[in-house]
Amino acid sequence: EVQLVESGGGLVQPGRSLRLSCTASGFTFGDYAMSWVRQAPGKGLEWVNFIRSKVYGGTTEYAASVKGRFSISRDDSKSIAYLQMNSLKTEDTAVYYCTRLGPGSVFQHWGQGTLVTVSS
Amino acid sequence: QSALTQPPSASGSPGQSVTISCTGTSSDVGGYNYVSWYQQYPGKAPKLMIYEVSKRPSGVPDRFSGSKSGYTASLTVSGLQAEDEADYYCSSYAGSNSVVFGGGTKLTVL
């Protein structure tokens, strides 16, 4: 069974940094692209970024709203994907979901999400 | 990219069929057959229901079907059941290695 478990969320002040982790199990982590999707309170879903598998260079792509501030990485030996969030803004407040990405930009499996609150 | 356009709400009685639309542009929905649909219950993570416009993952009831015409994709739920009451989101590959979601539709089973 595919499982994705996010951790690292919490309350952080504007301008500070936070790192989220996504621990995967139930599949060969290194074979898949991984992605983060967020959902502000009471709002819809927003794609954040993704990282390709090493076979495809492990390259990354970002939504314009987070480009230059957020960074996604992966450790295939530990089956963990990371989301480094810098220069956080109040509008980054959201539940952040880790997802396994399939061909055609399909978010195949989702974690339970972790809440990030950016507030002074 | 702008979000895909979905109606805020939809409703139907048990046993009826309901269709939710998702309208984009030539840069996303109209340009690729990479439209997906997700079901989300309150306080829960989304779940993939349809991918590549009309394909269903294993375990998703065949009451759920997807289609696309031009710039508009659609999700149809046939034989509505109480458990289908949820929020539904569409997404599409939008070129330049990006993805865009719709604003979501709240489906109510009357």
GROMACS .gro file of C-alpha atoms in nm, chain A residues 39 43-45 47 50 52 61 97 104-107 110-111, chain B residues 34 36 38 40 44-46 48 51 89 93 97-99 101:
model
   30
   39GLN     CA    1  -0.451   2.430   0.010
   43LYS     CA    2  -0.967   2.755  -0.054
   44GLY     CA    3  -0.888   2.531  -0.348
   45LEU     CA    4  -0.584   2.330  -0.442
   47TRP     CA    5   0.023   2.306  -0.733
   50PHE     CA    6   0.768   1.879  -0.844
   52ARG     CA    7   1.157   1.430  -1.137
   61GLU     CA    8   0.981   2.281  -1.156
   97TYR     CA    9   0.021   1.779   0.071
  104GLY     CA   10   0.064   1.343  -1.749
  105SER     CA   11   0.092   1.534  -1.423
  106VAL     CA   12  -0.141   1.304  -1.235
  107PHE     CA   13  -0.132   1.329  -0.857
  110TRP     CA   14  -0.165   1.195  -0.148
  111GLY     CA   15  -0.038   1.223   0.207
  154TYR     CA   16  -0.393   1.535  -1.928
  156SER     CA   17  -0.752   1.472  -1.389
  158TYR     CA   18  -1.001   1.460  -0.753
  160GLN     CA   19  -1.205   1.561  -0.138
  164LYS     CA   20  -0.934   1.489   0.426
  165ALA     CA   21  -0.676   1.459   0.152
  166PRO     CA   22  -0.790   1.458  -0.211
  168LEU     CA   23  -0.765   1.067  -0.764
  171TYR     CA   24  -0.689   1.078  -1.510
  209TYR     CA   25  -1.134   1.948  -0.834
  213TYR     CA   26  -0.108   1.995  -1.744
  217ASN     CA   27   0.617   2.192  -1.693
  218SER     CA   28   0.335   2.339  -1.485
  219VAL     CA   29  -0.001   2.221  -1.357
  221PHE     CA   30  -0.621   2.328  -1.078
   0.00000   0.00000   0.00000
